[in-house]
Amino acid sequence: MKNLYELVPVGPVDTMDDNARIIFFIVGTAAAIYLLRNYIPLLEHWRELPAPNSYVAAFYHYTLGYPTAAGNAIWDWASTLHLTPYFMINAIITLTCMILYLGFLLAIAIPALSVLRGFGISGKLLIKLFVAPVIFLIIWDFLTT
């Protein structure tokens, strides 16, 4: 195992070693969790937005909002079970329910991604297609204001 001071990448920015990838993965995961917890509930009101904004918000509401809302509902349900009188065992049961839910999502996503890869769609192209509505909305707002 590497020392803690070796995890911080030092050197030119264009070289990306394993340590930098780990740091970007941790920071990206934390940012994604923050955005999902704070902004996904706002997407429930996508019908109230003007025309191009409502289409983009509806896209992200159905692709990110429903799985996140289901995860929140599972967390709330599992945390109120109180199957045992011990708090930590109940917390482990709740975390197990969340892990099972994430495993269910992965069991759906991995075969879907492999089918897309069979058609020649790579992961980078899929990410670009997923971010394209936001970029379109930013350009639309810039040009119309």
PDB file of N, CA, C and O in Angstrom, residues 83-136:
ATOM      1  N   LEU A  83     -35.945  -4.094  13.217  1.00  0.00           N
ATOM      2  CA  LEU A  83     -36.092  -5.535  13.386  1.00  0.00           C
ATOM      3  C   LEU A  83     -35.459  -6.033  14.686  1.00  0.00           C
ATOM      4  O   LEU A  83     -35.898  -7.033  15.231  1.00  0.00           O
ATOM      5  N   THR A  84     -34.448  -5.335  15.146  1.00  0.00           N
ATOM      6  CA  THR A  84     -33.784  -5.705  16.397  1.00  0.00           C
ATOM      7  C   THR A  84     -33.759  -4.490  17.320  1.00  0.00           C
ATOM      8  O   THR A  84     -33.911  -3.352  16.860  1.00  0.00           O
ATOM      9  N   PRO A  85     -33.518  -4.697  18.587  1.00  0.00           N
ATOM     10  CA  PRO A  85     -33.410  -3.539  19.488  1.00  0.00           C
ATOM     11  C   PRO A  85     -32.045  -2.846  19.407  1.00  0.00           C
ATOM     12  O   PRO A  85     -31.828  -1.850  20.091  1.00  0.00           O
ATOM     13  N   TYR A  86     -31.154  -3.335  18.569  1.00  0.00           N
ATOM     14  CA  TYR A  86     -29.800  -2.796  18.486  1.00  0.00           C
ATOM     15  C   TYR A  86     -29.684  -1.873  17.273  1.00  0.00           C
ATOM     16  O   TYR A  86     -30.009  -2.252  16.149  1.00  0.00           O
ATOM     17  N   PHE A  87     -29.190  -0.674  17.522  1.00  0.00           N
ATOM     18  CA  PHE A  87     -29.115   0.340  16.475  1.00  0.00           C
ATOM     19  C   PHE A  87     -28.167  -0.071  15.354  1.00  0.00           C
ATOM     20  O   PHE A  87     -28.490   0.090  14.173  1.00  0.00           O
ATOM     21  N   MET A  88     -26.995  -0.593  15.695  1.00  0.00           N
ATOM     22  CA  MET A  88     -25.998  -0.902  14.676  1.00  0.00           C
ATOM     23  C   MET A  88     -26.436  -2.064  13.781  1.00  0.00           C
ATOM     24  O   MET A  88     -26.161  -2.052  12.587  1.00  0.00           O
ATOM     25  N   ILE A  89     -27.125  -3.037  14.343  1.00  0.00           N
ATOM     26  CA  ILE A  89     -27.609  -4.137  13.513  1.00  0.00           C
ATOM     27  C   ILE A  89     -28.685  -3.625  12.565  1.00  0.00           C
ATOM     28  O   ILE A  89     -28.742  -4.009  11.389  1.00  0.00           O
ATOM     29  N   ASN A  90     -29.539  -2.730  13.042  1.00  0.00           N
ATOM     30  CA  ASN A  90     -30.542  -2.118  12.151  1.00  0.00           C
ATOM     31  C   ASN A  90     -29.875  -1.287  11.064  1.00  0.00           C
ATOM     32  O   ASN A  90     -30.340  -1.265   9.921  1.00  0.00           O
ATOM     33  N   ALA A  91     -28.788  -0.600  11.394  1.00  0.00           N
ATOM     34  CA  ALA A  91     -28.056   0.177  10.386  1.00  0.00           C
ATOM     35  C   ALA A  91     -27.423  -0.753   9.353  1.00  0.00           C
ATOM     36  O   ALA A  91     -27.421  -0.443   8.153  1.00  0.00           O
ATOM     37  N   ILE A  92     -26.919  -1.891   9.774  1.00  0.00           N
ATOM     38  CA  ILE A  92     -26.340  -2.853   8.841  1.00  0.00           C
ATOM     39  C   ILE A  92     -27.426  -3.423   7.924  1.00  0.00           C
ATOM     40  O   ILE A  92     -27.214  -3.599   6.720  1.00  0.00           O
ATOM     41  N   ILE A  93     -28.604  -3.672   8.471  1.00  0.00           N
ATOM     42  CA  ILE A  93     -29.718  -4.152   7.652  1.00  0.00           C
ATOM     43  C   ILE A  93     -30.114  -3.094   6.630  1.00  0.00           C
ATOM     44  O   ILE A  93     -30.381  -3.400   5.460  1.00  0.00           O
ATOM     45  N   THR A  94     -30.143  -1.827   7.057  1.00  0.00           N
ATOM     46  CA  THR A  94     -30.476  -0.740   6.129  1.00  0.00           C
ATOM     47  C   THR A  94     -29.442  -0.636   5.023  1.00  0.00           C
ATOM     48  O   THR A  94     -29.793  -0.503   3.842  1.00  0.00           O
ATOM     49  N   LEU A  95     -28.168  -0.701   5.378  1.00  0.00           N
ATOM     50  CA  LEU A  95     -27.119  -0.632   4.365  1.00  0.00           C
ATOM     51  C   LEU A  95     -27.164  -1.843   3.441  1.00  0.00           C
ATOM     52  O   LEU A  95     -26.912  -1.725   2.239  1.00  0.00           O
ATOM     53  N   THR A  96     -27.527  -2.995   3.970  1.00  0.00           N
ATOM     54  CA  THR A  96     -27.667  -4.184   3.128  1.00  0.00           C
ATOM     55  C   THR A  96     -28.795  -4.009   2.122  1.00  0.00           C
ATOM     56  O   THR A  96     -28.657  -4.396   0.956  1.00  0.00           O
ATOM     57  N   CYS A  97     -29.893  -3.411   2.552  1.00  0.00           N
ATOM     58  CA  CYS A  97     -30.989  -3.136   1.613  1.00  0.00           C
ATOM     59  C   CYS A  97     -30.540  -2.183   0.515  1.00  0.00           C
ATOM     60  O   CYS A  97     -30.896  -2.369  -0.662  1.00  0.00           O
ATOM     61  N   MET A  98     -29.761  -1.170   0.857  1.00  0.00           N
ATOM     62  CA  MET A  98     -29.278  -0.227  -0.152  1.00  0.00           C
ATOM     63  C   MET A  98     -28.293  -0.902  -1.104  1.00  0.00           C
ATOM     64  O   MET A  98     -28.307  -0.645  -2.313  1.00  0.00           O
ATOM     65  N   ILE A  99     -27.443  -1.771  -0.586  1.00  0.00           N
ATOM     66  CA  ILE A  99     -26.501  -2.494  -1.440  1.00  0.00           C
ATOM     67  C   ILE A  99     -27.257  -3.413  -2.396  1.00  0.00           C
ATOM     68  O   ILE A  99     -26.905  -3.537  -3.574  1.00  0.00           O
ATOM     69  N   LEU A 100     -28.306  -4.058  -1.904  1.00  0.00           N
ATOM     70  CA  LEU A 100     -29.121  -4.900  -2.781  1.00  0.00           C
ATOM     71  C   LEU A 100     -29.801  -4.070  -3.873  1.00  0.00           C
ATOM     72  O   LEU A 100     -29.895  -4.503  -5.025  1.00  0.00           O
ATOM     73  N   TYR A 101     -30.276  -2.886  -3.527  1.00  0.00           N
ATOM     74  CA  TYR A 101     -30.898  -2.008  -4.522  1.00  0.00           C
ATOM     75  C   TYR A 101     -29.879  -1.572  -5.569  1.00  0.00           C
ATOM     76  O   TYR A 101     -30.165  -1.584  -6.770  1.00  0.00           O
ATOM     77  N   LEU A 102     -28.676  -1.188  -5.124  1.00  0.00           N
ATOM     78  CA  LEU A 102     -27.640  -0.808  -6.076  1.00  0.00           C
ATOM     79  C   LEU A 102     -27.228  -1.991  -6.942  1.00  0.00           C
ATOM     80  O   LEU A 102     -26.950  -1.838  -8.129  1.00  0.00           O
ATOM     81  N   GLY A 103     -27.195  -3.181  -6.359  1.00  0.00           N
ATOM     82  CA  GLY A 103     -26.912  -4.380  -7.143  1.00  0.00           C
ATOM     83  C   GLY A 103     -27.988  -4.636  -8.186  1.00  0.00           C
ATOM     84  O   GLY A 103     -27.697  -5.056  -9.310  1.00  0.00           O
ATOM     85  N   PHE A 104     -29.241  -4.365  -7.825  1.00  0.00           N
ATOM     86  CA  PHE A 104     -30.339  -4.486  -8.780  1.00  0.00           C
ATOM     87  C   PHE A 104     -30.170  -3.505  -9.932  1.00  0.00           C
ATOM     88  O   PHE A 104     -30.359  -3.863 -11.104  1.00  0.00           O
ATOM     89  N   LEU A 105     -29.800  -2.263  -9.616  1.00  0.00           N
ATOM     90  CA  LEU A 105     -29.569  -1.276 -10.674  1.00  0.00           C
ATOM     91  C   LEU A 105     -28.416  -1.689 -11.581  1.00  0.00           C
ATOM     92  O   LEU A 105     -28.479  -1.535 -12.804  1.00  0.00           O
ATOM     93  N   LEU A 106     -27.349  -2.217 -10.977  1.00  0.00           N
ATOM     94  CA  LEU A 106     -26.222  -2.674 -11.784  1.00  0.00           C
ATOM     95  C   LEU A 106     -26.588  -3.888 -12.621  1.00  0.00           C
ATOM     96  O   LEU A 106     -26.094  -4.052 -13.738  1.00  0.00           O
ATOM     97  N   ALA A 107     -27.436  -4.761 -12.084  1.00  0.00           N
ATOM     98  CA  ALA A 107     -27.870  -5.931 -12.853  1.00  0.00           C
ATOM     99  C   ALA A 107     -28.676  -5.525 -14.073  1.00  0.00           C
ATOM    100  O   ALA A 107     -28.729  -6.258 -15.060  1.00  0.00           O
ATOM    101  N   ILE A 108     -29.298  -4.369 -14.029  1.00  0.00           N
ATOM    102  CA  ILE A 108     -30.012  -3.857 -15.201  1.00  0.00           C
ATOM    103  C   ILE A 108     -29.062  -3.089 -16.111  1.00  0.00           C
ATOM    104  O   ILE A 108     -29.109  -3.222 -17.336  1.00  0.00           O
ATOM    105  N   ALA A 109     -28.179  -2.286 -15.519  1.00  0.00           N
ATOM    106  CA  ALA A 109     -27.334  -1.389 -16.312  1.00  0.00           C
ATOM    107  C   ALA A 109     -26.227  -2.126 -17.056  1.00  0.00           C
ATOM    108  O   ALA A 109     -25.930  -1.787 -18.210  1.00  0.00           O
ATOM    109  N   ILE A 110     -25.609  -3.109 -16.448  1.00  0.00           N
ATOM    110  CA  ILE A 110     -24.463  -3.773 -17.088  1.00  0.00           C
ATOM    111  C   ILE A 110     -24.868  -4.508 -18.359  1.00  0.00           C
ATOM    112  O   ILE A 110     -24.205  -4.347 -19.392  1.00  0.00           O
ATOM    113  N   PRO A 111     -25.946  -5.300 -18.363  1.00  0.00           N
ATOM    114  CA  PRO A 111     -26.337  -5.900 -19.662  1.00  0.00           C
ATOM    115  C   PRO A 111     -26.765  -4.862 -20.698  1.00  0.00           C
ATOM    116  O   PRO A 111     -26.489  -5.032 -21.893  1.00  0.00           O
ATOM    117  N   ALA A 112     -27.415  -3.794 -20.247  1.00  0.00           N
ATOM    118  CA  ALA A 112     -27.812  -2.748 -21.204  1.00  0.00           C
ATOM    119  C   ALA A 112     -26.579  -2.092 -21.818  1.00  0.00           C
ATOM    120  O   ALA A 112     -26.545  -1.820 -23.028  1.00  0.00           O
ATOM    121  N   LEU A 113     -25.565  -1.829 -21.001  1.00  0.00           N
ATOM    122  CA  LEU A 113     -24.335  -1.229 -21.526  1.00  0.00           C
ATOM    123  C   LEU A 113     -23.594  -2.188 -22.443  1.00  0.00           C
ATOM    124  O   LEU A 113     -22.986  -1.764 -23.431  1.00  0.00           O
ATOM    125  N   SER A 114     -23.628  -3.481 -22.139  1.00  0.00           N
ATOM    126  CA  SER A 114     -22.960  -4.439 -23.022  1.00  0.00           C
ATOM    127  C   SER A 114     -23.681  -4.548 -24.362  1.00  0.00           C
ATOM    128  O   SER A 114     -23.045  -4.737 -25.395  1.00  0.00           O
ATOM    129  N   VAL A 115     -25.008  -4.424 -24.356  1.00  0.00           N
ATOM    130  CA  VAL A 115     -25.747  -4.421 -25.620  1.00  0.00           C
ATOM    131  C   VAL A 115     -25.385  -3.180 -26.431  1.00  0.00           C
ATOM    132  O   VAL A 115     -25.166  -3.251 -27.649  1.00  0.00           O
ATOM    133  N   LEU A 116     -25.303  -2.024 -25.767  1.00  0.00           N
ATOM    134  CA  LEU A 116     -24.910  -0.803 -26.466  1.00  0.00           C
ATOM    135  C   LEU A 116     -23.487  -0.903 -27.000  1.00  0.00           C
ATOM    136  O   LEU A 116     -23.187  -0.404 -28.082  1.00  0.00           O
ATOM    137  N   ARG A 117     -22.611  -1.536 -26.237  1.00  0.00           N
ATOM    138  CA  ARG A 117     -21.232  -1.707 -26.706  1.00  0.00           C
ATOM    139  C   ARG A 117     -21.202  -2.618 -27.938  1.00  0.00           C
ATOM    140  O   ARG A 117     -20.365  -2.451 -28.812  1.00  0.00           O
ATOM    141  N   GLY A 118     -22.127  -3.571 -27.998  1.00  0.00           N
ATOM    142  CA  GLY A 118     -22.225  -4.426 -29.172  1.00  0.00           C
ATOM    143  C   GLY A 118     -22.608  -3.646 -30.423  1.00  0.00           C
ATOM    144  O   GLY A 118     -22.262  -4.042 -31.534  1.00  0.00           O
ATOM    145  N   PHE A 119     -23.335  -2.558 -30.256  1.00  0.00           N
ATOM    146  CA  PHE A 119     -23.682  -1.700 -31.381  1.00  0.00           C
ATOM    147  C   PHE A 119     -22.596  -0.674 -31.693  1.00  0.00           C
ATOM    148  O   PHE A 119     -22.773   0.152 -32.582  1.00  0.00           O
ATOM    149  N   GLY A 120     -21.511  -0.679 -30.939  1.00  0.00           N
ATOM    150  CA  GLY A 120     -20.404   0.230 -31.196  1.00  0.00           C
ATOM    151  C   GLY A 120     -20.464   1.525 -30.422  1.00  0.00           C
ATOM    152  O   GLY A 120     -19.739   2.460 -30.736  1.00  0.00           O
ATOM    153  N   ILE A 121     -21.322   1.614 -29.419  1.00  0.00           N
ATOM    154  CA  ILE A 121     -21.425   2.822 -28.602  1.00  0.00           C
ATOM    155  C   ILE A 121     -20.515   2.651 -27.401  1.00  0.00           C
ATOM    156  O   ILE A 121     -20.733   1.780 -26.558  1.00  0.00           O
ATOM    157  N   SER A 122     -19.496   3.492 -27.294  1.00  0.00           N
ATOM    158  CA  SER A 122     -18.546   3.378 -26.191  1.00  0.00           C
ATOM    159  C   SER A 122     -19.060   4.129 -24.965  1.00  0.00           C
ATOM    160  O   SER A 122     -20.050   4.859 -25.022  1.00  0.00           O
ATOM    161  N   GLY A 123     -18.363   3.950 -23.857  1.00  0.00           N
ATOM    162  CA  GLY A 123     -18.747   4.631 -22.623  1.00  0.00           C
ATOM    163  C   GLY A 123     -18.599   6.136 -22.721  1.00  0.00           C
ATOM    164  O   GLY A 123     -19.426   6.887 -22.198  1.00  0.00           O
ATOM    165  N   LYS A 124     -17.559   6.594 -23.396  1.00  0.00           N
ATOM    166  CA  LYS A 124     -17.358   8.037 -23.546  1.00  0.00           C
ATOM    167  C   LYS A 124     -18.465   8.662 -24.393  1.00  0.00           C
ATOM    168  O   LYS A 124     -18.945   9.750 -24.081  1.00  0.00           O
ATOM    169  N   LEU A 125     -18.868   7.975 -25.442  1.00  0.00           N
ATOM    170  CA  LEU A 125     -19.956   8.491 -26.269  1.00  0.00           C
ATOM    171  C   LEU A 125     -21.264   8.515 -25.486  1.00  0.00           C
ATOM    172  O   LEU A 125     -22.047   9.459 -25.604  1.00  0.00           O
ATOM    173  N   LEU A 126     -21.481   7.515 -24.660  1.00  0.00           N
ATOM    174  CA  LEU A 126     -22.689   7.476 -23.839  1.00  0.00           C
ATOM    175  C   LEU A 126     -22.719   8.631 -22.839  1.00  0.00           C
ATOM    176  O   LEU A 126     -23.769   9.249 -22.641  1.00  0.00           O
ATOM    177  N   ILE A 127     -21.585   8.940 -22.247  1.00  0.00           N
ATOM    178  CA  ILE A 127     -21.513  10.080 -21.323  1.00  0.00           C
ATOM    179  C   ILE A 127     -21.745  11.386 -22.076  1.00  0.00           C
ATOM    180  O   ILE A 127     -22.460  12.271 -21.600  1.00  0.00           O
ATOM    181  N   LYS A 128     -21.184  11.510 -23.271  1.00  0.00           N
ATOM    182  CA  LYS A 128     -21.406  12.714 -24.068  1.00  0.00           C
ATOM    183  C   LYS A 128     -22.877  12.866 -24.432  1.00  0.00           C
ATOM    184  O   LYS A 128     -23.422  13.969 -24.406  1.00  0.00           O
ATOM    185  N   LEU A 129     -23.524  11.766 -24.789  1.00  0.00           N
ATOM    186  CA  LEU A 129     -24.947  11.819 -25.115  1.00  0.00           C
ATOM    187  C   LEU A 129     -25.790  12.159 -23.891  1.00  0.00           C
ATOM    188  O   LEU A 129     -26.821  12.819 -23.993  1.00  0.00           O
ATOM    189  N   PHE A 130     -25.354  11.705 -22.719  1.00  0.00           N
ATOM    190  CA  PHE A 130     -26.096  11.979 -21.507  1.00  0.00           C
ATOM    191  C   PHE A 130     -25.966  13.439 -21.082  1.00  0.00           C
ATOM    192  O   PHE A 130     -26.891  14.008 -20.508  1.00  0.00           O
ATOM    193  N   VAL A 131     -24.835  14.044 -21.346  1.00  0.00           N
ATOM    194  CA  VAL A 131     -24.592  15.442 -20.963  1.00  0.00           C
ATOM    195  C   VAL A 131     -25.064  16.410 -22.052  1.00  0.00           C
ATOM    196  O   VAL A 131     -25.229  17.597 -21.800  1.00  0.00           O
ATOM    197  N   ALA A 132     -25.335  15.909 -23.238  1.00  0.00           N
ATOM    198  CA  ALA A 132     -25.724  16.768 -24.367  1.00  0.00           C
ATOM    199  C   ALA A 132     -26.950  17.630 -24.091  1.00  0.00           C
ATOM    200  O   ALA A 132     -26.963  18.803 -24.498  1.00  0.00           O
ATOM    201  N   PRO A 133     -28.011  17.153 -23.414  1.00  0.00           N
ATOM    202  CA  PRO A 133     -29.141  18.054 -23.156  1.00  0.00           C
ATOM    203  C   PRO A 133     -28.776  19.275 -22.322  1.00  0.00           C
ATOM    204  O   PRO A 133     -29.283  20.370 -22.564  1.00  0.00           O
ATOM    205  N   VAL A 134     -27.899  19.116 -21.355  1.00  0.00           N
ATOM    206  CA  VAL A 134     -27.492  20.265 -20.535  1.00  0.00           C
ATOM    207  C   VAL A 134     -26.697  21.244 -21.375  1.00  0.00           C
ATOM    208  O   VAL A 134     -26.890  22.458 -21.273  1.00  0.00           O
ATOM    209  N   ILE A 135     -25.815  20.740 -22.203  1.00  0.00           N
ATOM    210  CA  ILE A 135     -25.032  21.624 -23.062  1.00  0.00           C
ATOM    211  C   ILE A 135     -25.955  22.353 -24.042  1.00  0.00           C
ATOM    212  O   ILE A 135     -25.805  23.555 -24.277  1.00  0.00           O
ATOM    213  N   PHE A 136     -26.927  21.632 -24.610  1.00  0.00           N
ATOM    214  CA  PHE A 136     -27.908  22.269 -25.489  1.00  0.00           C
ATOM    215  C   PHE A 136     -28.660  23.368 -24.754  1.00  0.00           C
ATOM    216  O   PHE A 136     -28.884  24.453 -25.295  1.00  0.00           O
TER     217      PHE A 136
END
